[in-house]
Tab-separated table of C-alpha atoms in Angstrom:
chain	number	residue	atom	x	y	z
L	1	MET	CA	0.000	0.000	0.000
L	2	ALA	CA	1.298	3.471	-0.896
L	3	ILE	CA	2.529	5.652	1.936
L	4	THR	CA	0.290	8.685	2.465
L	5	ILE	CA	0.729	12.056	4.083
L	6	ALA	CA	-1.446	10.771	6.927
L	7	ASP	CA	1.081	7.981	7.572
L	8	VAL	CA	3.908	10.525	7.782
L	9	ALA	CA	1.884	12.736	10.143
L	10	ALA	CA	1.042	9.809	12.446
L	11	ARG	CA	4.662	8.579	12.637
L	12	ALA	CA	6.039	12.101	13.240
L	13	LYS	CA	3.211	12.920	15.714
L	14	VAL	CA	2.207	16.095	13.876
L	15	SER	CA	-0.792	17.174	11.832
L	16	LYS	CA	-1.101	16.642	8.078
L	17	THR	CA	-1.002	20.439	7.741
L	18	THR	CA	2.429	20.500	9.366
L	19	VAL	CA	3.697	17.823	6.975
L	20	SER	CA	2.320	19.832	4.063
L	21	ARG	CA	4.105	22.958	5.292
L	22	VAL	CA	7.376	21.058	5.493
L	23	LEU	CA	6.931	19.748	1.977
L	24	ASN	CA	6.080	23.151	0.539
L	25	GLY	CA	8.360	25.316	2.670
L	26	LYS	CA	5.432	27.459	3.772
L	27	GLY	CA	4.761	28.928	7.167
L	28	GLU	CA	7.029	29.252	10.189
L	29	LEU	CA	7.980	25.892	11.651
L	30	ASP	CA	10.063	24.808	14.603
L	31	GLU	CA	13.245	23.456	13.036
L	32	THR	CA	13.282	20.437	15.368
L	33	THR	CA	9.759	19.513	14.259
L	34	ALA	CA	10.611	20.072	10.599
L	35	ALA	CA	13.723	17.882	10.907
L	36	ARG	CA	11.653	15.113	12.537
L	37	VAL	CA	9.108	15.244	9.706
L	38	ARG	CA	11.840	15.114	7.053
L	39	ALA	CA	13.417	12.134	8.814
L	40	VAL	CA	10.084	10.268	8.822
L	41	ILE	CA	9.600	11.098	5.117
L	42	ASP	CA	12.997	9.543	4.393
L	43	GLU	CA	12.338	6.563	6.673
L	44	LEU	CA	8.978	5.729	5.099
L	45	GLY	CA	10.041	6.578	1.544
L	46	TYR	CA	7.095	8.929	1.122
L	47	VAL	CA	6.854	10.503	-2.349
L	48	PRO	CA	4.400	13.411	-2.409
L	49	SER	CA	2.029	13.817	-5.363
L	50	ALA	CA	3.506	16.391	-7.706
L	51	ARG	CA	-0.004	17.639	-8.475
L	52	ALA	CA	-0.811	18.025	-4.778
L	53	VAL	CA	2.426	19.904	-4.093
L	54	ASN	CA	1.906	22.234	-7.048
L	55	LEU	CA	-1.694	22.933	-6.067
L	56	ALA	CA	-0.537	23.735	-2.557
L	57	ARG	CA	1.863	26.241	-4.070
L	58	GLY	CA	-0.956	27.781	-6.105
L	59	ARG	CA	0.331	26.358	-9.405
L	60	THR	CA	-0.475	23.316	-11.520
L	61	ARG	CA	2.694	23.653	-13.624
L	62	VAL	CA	0.475	22.832	-16.574
L	63	VAL	CA	-0.136	25.073	-19.592
L	64	ALA	CA	-3.110	24.474	-21.861
L	65	MET	CA	-3.094	24.927	-25.612
L	66	LEU	CA	-6.280	25.455	-27.614
L	67	VAL	CA	-6.056	24.805	-31.366
L	68	PRO	CA	-8.563	24.270	-34.175
L	69	SER	CA	-7.218	20.874	-35.269
L	70	LEU	CA	-4.010	18.875	-35.282
L	71	THR	CA	-4.460	18.133	-38.996
L	72	TRP	CA	-3.360	21.616	-40.115
L	73	PRO	CA	-0.073	21.138	-42.005
L	74	TRP	CA	2.042	23.428	-39.807
L	75	MET	CA	0.343	22.705	-36.478
L	76	GLY	CA	2.972	20.206	-35.361
L	77	GLU	CA	5.699	22.838	-35.720
L	78	VAL	CA	3.886	25.301	-33.448
L	79	VAL	CA	3.070	22.682	-30.820
L	80	GLN	CA	6.616	21.315	-30.847
L	81	GLY	CA	8.055	24.803	-30.369
L	82	ALA	CA	5.831	25.363	-27.337
L	83	VAL	CA	6.519	21.902	-25.904
L	84	ASP	CA	10.293	22.349	-26.202
L	85	VAL	CA	10.115	25.444	-23.985
L	86	LEU	CA	7.577	24.052	-21.517
L	87	GLU	CA	9.324	20.725	-20.972
L	88	ALA	CA	12.652	22.465	-20.396
L	89	GLU	CA	11.006	24.292	-17.472
L	90	GLU	CA	9.245	21.133	-16.238
L	91	TYR	CA	5.765	22.227	-17.274
L	92	GLY	CA	3.197	19.900	-18.793
L	93	LEU	CA	0.958	20.633	-21.769
L	94	LEU	CA	-2.803	20.031	-21.838
L	95	LEU	CA	-3.916	20.095	-25.474
L	96	PHE	CA	-7.459	20.907	-26.626
L	97	THR	CA	-8.760	20.793	-30.197
L	98	CYS	CA	-12.100	21.926	-31.587
L	99	ASN	CA	-12.711	18.914	-33.784
L	100	ARG	CA	-16.149	18.368	-32.206
L	101	GLY	CA	-17.259	21.986	-32.312
L	102	GLU	CA	-19.418	23.075	-29.378
L	103	ASP	CA	-18.830	19.812	-27.509
L	104	SER	CA	-15.093	20.446	-27.620
L	105	MET	CA	-15.531	23.990	-26.353
L	106	ARG	CA	-17.756	22.813	-23.485
L	107	GLN	CA	-15.076	20.342	-22.433
L	108	PHE	CA	-12.475	23.095	-22.623
L	109	GLY	CA	-14.688	25.456	-20.612
L	110	ALA	CA	-15.069	22.849	-17.877
L	111	GLN	CA	-11.286	22.628	-17.535
L	112	VAL	CA	-11.045	26.428	-17.370
L	113	ALA	CA	-13.622	26.430	-14.559
L	114	ALA	CA	-11.730	23.683	-12.734
L	115	LYS	CA	-8.508	25.751	-12.935
L	116	SER	CA	-6.729	22.752	-14.424
L	117	PHE	CA	-3.918	24.874	-15.851
L	118	ASP	CA	-1.955	28.029	-15.095
L	119	GLY	CA	-2.204	29.719	-18.481
L	120	LEU	CA	-3.271	29.270	-22.072
L	121	LEU	CA	-1.658	29.289	-25.507
L	122	VAL	CA	-4.142	29.763	-28.351
L	123	ILE	CA	-4.294	29.294	-32.080
L	124	GLU	CA	-7.784	30.661	-32.406
L	125	PRO	CA	-10.434	28.201	-33.578
L	126	GLU	CA	-12.647	30.151	-35.950
L	127	GLY	CA	-15.488	31.928	-34.195
L	128	THR	CA	-14.041	31.702	-30.677
L	129	LEU	CA	-12.107	34.983	-30.444
L	130	ASP	CA	-14.738	36.813	-28.373
L	131	TYR	CA	-14.923	33.931	-25.883
L	132	ILE	CA	-11.132	33.770	-25.609
L	133	ALA	CA	-10.933	37.532	-25.138
L	134	THR	CA	-13.503	37.270	-22.332
L	135	LEU	CA	-11.392	34.651	-20.548
L	136	HIS	CA	-8.389	36.961	-20.870
L	137	ALA	CA	-10.384	39.919	-19.492
L	138	ARG	CA	-11.386	37.768	-16.503
L	139	GLY	CA	-7.740	37.183	-15.639
L	140	LEU	CA	-6.691	33.969	-17.399
L	141	PRO	CA	-3.081	34.486	-18.538
L	142	MET	CA	-2.823	33.723	-22.236
L	143	VAL	CA	-0.848	34.318	-25.394
L	144	LEU	CA	-2.375	34.097	-28.861
L	145	ILE	CA	-0.277	32.639	-31.660
L	146	ASP	CA	-1.912	34.865	-34.234
L	147	ASP	CA	-1.618	33.169	-37.616
L	148	ARG	CA	-4.440	35.263	-39.083
L	149	ASP	CA	-3.519	38.885	-38.249
L	150	GLN	CA	-6.875	39.632	-36.663
L	151	GLN	CA	-6.721	39.808	-32.878
L	152	ALA	CA	-6.431	43.646	-33.000
L	153	GLY	CA	-4.484	43.979	-29.768
L	154	ARG	CA	-7.110	42.526	-27.445
L	155	ILE	CA	-4.920	39.625	-26.344
L	156	PRO	CA	-1.123	39.358	-25.952
L	157	SER	CA	0.034	37.787	-29.181
L	158	ILE	CA	2.877	36.473	-31.296
L	159	GLY	CA	2.572	37.186	-35.018
L	160	THR	CA	4.572	37.299	-38.213
L	161	THR	CA	5.007	39.647	-41.157
L	162	ASN	CA	2.324	38.601	-43.627
L	163	HIS	CA	2.422	41.894	-45.524
L	164	THR	CA	6.193	42.057	-45.963
L	165	GLY	CA	6.442	38.317	-46.600
L	166	ALA	CA	4.052	38.658	-49.535
L	167	GLY	CA	6.006	41.699	-50.672
L	168	ALA	CA	9.172	39.597	-50.734
L	169	ALA	CA	7.386	37.090	-52.981
L	170	ALA	CA	6.405	39.891	-55.360
L	171	ARG	CA	9.926	41.335	-55.489
L	172	HIS	CA	11.352	37.914	-56.256
L	173	LEU	CA	8.930	37.342	-59.122
L	174	LEU	CA	9.617	40.789	-60.546
L	175	ALA	CA	13.348	40.151	-60.323
L	176	ILE	CA	12.994	37.074	-62.551
L	177	GLY	CA	10.895	38.987	-65.064
L	178	ARG	CA	7.366	37.875	-64.185
L	179	HIS	CA	4.985	40.786	-64.761
L	180	GLN	CA	1.596	39.031	-64.973
L	181	PRO	CA	1.040	37.163	-61.717
L	182	LEU	CA	-2.091	35.276	-60.776
L	183	MET	CA	-2.891	35.465	-57.059
L	184	ILE	CA	-4.854	32.698	-55.314
L	185	THR	CA	-5.962	34.067	-51.930
L	186	GLY	CA	-6.972	32.573	-48.613
L	187	PRO	CA	-10.458	32.945	-47.084
L	188	SER	CA	-11.602	36.561	-47.238
L	189	GLN	CA	-12.563	36.705	-43.531
L	190	PHE	CA	-8.973	36.190	-42.364
L	191	GLY	CA	-6.789	39.202	-41.684
L	192	CYS	CA	-3.747	37.398	-43.081
L	193	THR	CA	-5.485	37.079	-46.450
L	194	GLN	CA	-5.860	40.846	-46.732
L	195	GLN	CA	-2.304	41.401	-45.513
L	196	ARG	CA	-0.852	38.984	-48.081
L	197	ARG	CA	-2.994	40.362	-50.869
L	198	ASP	CA	-2.092	43.979	-50.070
L	199	GLY	CA	1.617	43.302	-49.563
L	200	PHE	CA	1.939	41.473	-52.877
L	201	ALA	CA	-0.181	43.913	-54.885
L	202	ALA	CA	1.578	46.989	-53.480
L	203	VAL	CA	4.991	45.867	-54.734
L	204	TYR	CA	3.643	45.141	-58.215
L	205	ALA	CA	1.814	48.468	-58.330
L	206	GLU	CA	4.967	50.345	-57.322
L	207	ALA	CA	6.833	48.580	-60.145
L	208	GLY	CA	4.244	49.717	-62.685
L	209	HIS	CA	2.532	46.348	-63.065
L	210	PRO	CA	-0.695	46.522	-61.032
L	211	VAL	CA	-2.439	43.204	-60.390
L	212	SER	CA	-5.811	43.387	-62.120
L	213	GLU	CA	-8.922	42.019	-60.423
L	214	GLU	CA	-9.281	39.280	-63.044
L	215	ARG	CA	-5.951	37.868	-61.831
L	216	ILE	CA	-7.047	37.678	-58.169
L	217	MET	CA	-8.764	34.352	-57.497
L	218	LEU	CA	-10.582	33.796	-54.204
L	219	GLY	CA	-9.338	30.630	-52.507
L	220	ASP	CA	-9.740	28.804	-49.224
L	221	PHE	CA	-6.268	27.344	-48.473
L	222	THR	CA	-7.197	23.928	-49.937
L	223	PHE	CA	-5.494	21.832	-52.623
L	224	ASP	CA	-8.640	21.401	-54.704
L	225	VAL	CA	-9.515	25.095	-54.814
L	226	GLY	CA	-5.920	25.944	-55.724
L	227	ALA	CA	-6.228	23.620	-58.720
L	228	GLN	CA	-9.697	24.911	-59.620
L	229	ALA	CA	-8.452	28.509	-59.612
L	230	ILE	CA	-5.907	27.651	-62.304
L	231	HIS	CA	-8.540	25.942	-64.449
L	232	ARG	CA	-10.918	28.916	-64.033
L	233	ALA	CA	-8.228	31.398	-65.031
L	234	ILE	CA	-7.255	29.403	-68.106
L	235	ALA	CA	-10.904	28.917	-69.132
L	236	ALA	CA	-11.466	32.678	-68.800
L	237	GLY	CA	-8.476	33.414	-71.028
L	238	VAL	CA	-6.498	35.173	-68.271
L	239	GLU	CA	-2.829	35.578	-69.210
L	240	PHE	CA	-0.336	34.898	-66.393
L	241	ASP	CA	3.325	33.970	-66.076
L	242	ALA	CA	3.441	33.443	-62.292
L	243	VAL	CA	1.185	32.280	-59.479
L	244	PHE	CA	1.337	33.509	-55.882
L	245	CYS	CA	-0.726	31.343	-53.508
L	246	HIS	CA	-1.532	32.370	-49.961
L	247	ASN	CA	-0.486	28.982	-48.624
L	248	ASP	CA	1.554	25.988	-49.745
L	249	ILE	CA	-1.359	23.543	-49.952
L	250	SER	CA	-3.200	25.633	-52.540
L	251	ALA	CA	0.131	26.185	-54.317
L	252	ALA	CA	0.525	22.407	-54.630
L	253	GLY	CA	-2.963	22.213	-56.139
L	254	ALA	CA	-2.119	25.023	-58.558
L	255	MET	CA	1.090	23.255	-59.591
L	256	GLN	CA	-0.762	20.051	-60.351
L	257	ALA	CA	-3.298	21.909	-62.492
L	258	LEU	CA	-0.545	23.749	-64.370
L	259	LEU	CA	1.229	20.505	-65.184
L	260	GLU	CA	-2.055	18.870	-66.238
L	261	THR	CA	-2.688	21.691	-68.709
L	262	GLY	CA	0.781	21.445	-70.228
L	263	ARG	CA	2.404	24.427	-68.474
L	264	ARG	CA	6.015	23.965	-67.462
L	265	ILE	CA	7.148	25.101	-63.991
L	266	PRO	CA	9.031	27.440	-63.821
L	267	GLU	CA	9.715	27.936	-67.549
L	268	ASP	CA	6.130	28.942	-68.416
L	269	VAL	CA	4.747	29.766	-64.980
L	270	ALA	CA	6.691	30.417	-61.768
L	271	VAL	CA	4.908	29.409	-58.538
L	272	VAL	CA	5.326	30.813	-55.004
L	273	GLY	CA	3.524	29.647	-51.862
L	274	PHE	CA	3.305	30.824	-48.257
L	275	ASP	CA	4.074	28.902	-45.023
L	276	ASP	CA	7.029	26.652	-45.943
L	277	ILE	CA	5.458	23.499	-44.560
L	278	PRO	CA	7.597	20.325	-44.836
L	279	MET	CA	5.738	19.292	-47.997
L	280	ALA	CA	7.070	22.358	-49.855
L	281	GLU	CA	10.472	20.722	-50.282
L	282	HIS	CA	8.907	17.670	-51.897
L	283	THR	CA	6.544	19.060	-54.524
L	284	GLN	CA	7.571	18.624	-58.164
L	285	PRO	CA	9.427	20.880	-58.590
L	286	PRO	CA	10.219	21.950	-54.989
L	287	LEU	CA	8.208	25.033	-54.031
L	288	THR	CA	9.573	28.533	-53.528
L	289	THR	CA	7.679	29.950	-50.547
L	290	VAL	CA	7.479	32.488	-47.748
L	291	HIS	CA	8.679	30.815	-44.565
L	292	GLN	CA	6.382	31.401	-41.587
L	293	PRO	CA	8.403	30.952	-38.368
L	294	MET	CA	5.787	28.680	-36.811
L	295	ARG	CA	8.083	26.781	-34.441
L	296	GLU	CA	9.656	30.055	-33.307
L	297	MET	CA	6.189	31.519	-32.728
L	298	GLY	CA	5.276	28.567	-30.516
L	299	GLU	CA	8.524	28.952	-28.581
L	300	ALA	CA	8.056	32.709	-28.131
L	301	ALA	CA	4.471	32.314	-26.937
L	302	ALA	CA	5.463	29.710	-24.336
L	303	ARG	CA	8.394	31.816	-23.119
L	304	ALA	CA	6.170	34.878	-22.724
L	305	LEU	CA	3.646	32.895	-20.673
L	306	LEU	CA	6.298	31.343	-18.401
L	307	ALA	CA	7.926	34.743	-17.883
L	308	HIS	CA	4.526	36.079	-16.832
L	309	PHE	CA	4.283	33.367	-14.179
L	310	GLU	CA	7.555	34.712	-12.762
L	311	GLY	CA	6.313	38.309	-12.646
L	312	THR	CA	7.037	39.747	-16.099
L	313	PRO	CA	3.950	41.458	-17.576
L	314	LEU	CA	2.611	39.995	-20.792
L	315	PRO	CA	3.321	42.273	-23.783
L	316	ASN	CA	0.601	44.836	-24.486
L	317	ARG	CA	1.350	44.878	-28.207
L	318	PRO	CA	1.946	42.036	-30.673
L	319	THR	CA	5.394	40.460	-30.705
L	320	ILE	CA	6.384	40.055	-34.352
L	321	ILE	CA	8.776	37.408	-35.664
L	322	PRO	CA	9.671	38.197	-39.294
L	323	ALA	CA	8.862	35.805	-42.109
L	324	THR	CA	11.721	34.891	-44.453
L	325	PHE	CA	11.856	33.807	-48.072
L	326	THR	CA	12.961	30.417	-49.353
L	327	VAL	CA	13.819	30.049	-53.042
L	328	ARG	CA	13.453	26.625	-54.651
L	329	SER	CA	13.048	25.247	-58.175
L	330	SER	CA	9.440	26.373	-58.768
L	331	THR	CA	10.777	29.834	-59.625
C-alpha cells in the first residue's frame, strides 16, 4: 500500500497540515519539528504527489493549448516549439482541439472552470475569439499565436510579417521577369489574407505592373480550390506567367493543375507559396515559398507565458517574428 501524508503525520506525531508545510516550505515551523518530519519522510520513503504539491503552491505547472485541429499542415511545428520550452522548465501541456465543435468547447470550458492549468496558448479556432478575449479579461493568462492577423491587440500575441512576406514574394517574381502574376488568396474573412494580398499587390503596383482584379482568385487554403483557380483562369483566357498562392497547400494544387494543362514550372509559370510546410520541399518541382516561423512563434508564446508566471507582464502589443523567403526550383 502506498505511503500517504497521513502515515507521515502519524509517525512524526504532527498534523497533516504541518507535513504539508514542510513539503512546501510554507509557514514558520520549529526546526526540530521540521527535521523530525523530514526524517520520517525519508524513513517511510514517502513521495508526495507532484499535483498536490503544485496545487498547494498555487500552481499546476500545466499550460493548456487550444487549437482548431491537429491536422493543419504546420500545427505540429507550433506545438513542438511550445513543448520544447515548456518541458525544459518542467511544465506539462494540456492540449485541446475543436474537432467536435461546441462539444469540444464545453469540455475546454469545464477545464477552465476547474482551474486545471496556469495559463493558455491559443491558435484561435474560428469563431471563438470573443470567448477567448472574455477569458483573458477575466484574468486567465494567455498568449495568442496569431496566424491570421486579426486579434487587434485585445490579447497578448505572437505574429509574423504577412504583408512584408508577400512583398518579398512579389519582389522575387519581378526580379525574374514575371509581370503578370495570378494570385490565389486565402479565405476573405482572415486578416492574413488581406495582408498577403495587399503586400503582394503593393509591390507590383509600385513597379508599374498593377495586379488586375481578373488575376485575383478567391481561394480557401485547400489543394482542390488551388487547382480549380488555375482551371478557371485558363478557361477565362487570363494571361499569367506566375502564381502567388496564400499557402503551400493551394500552391501544390495550382502546380498540379498547371502541369495537367501542359504548363512547365518554372519555364512557363513560376509558382510561389506561403508557409514553408515540410511538404514544400517535396513538390515537383520543390516550391519557392514564404517561410512562416511557426516553431519560433510557438517557442516565443510559451516563453512569454512562463515569464509572466515569474512576474514579467505579458506584452501589451503584438510580438512580431519576421517571415523569411525560401527560393526553390518552382521559380
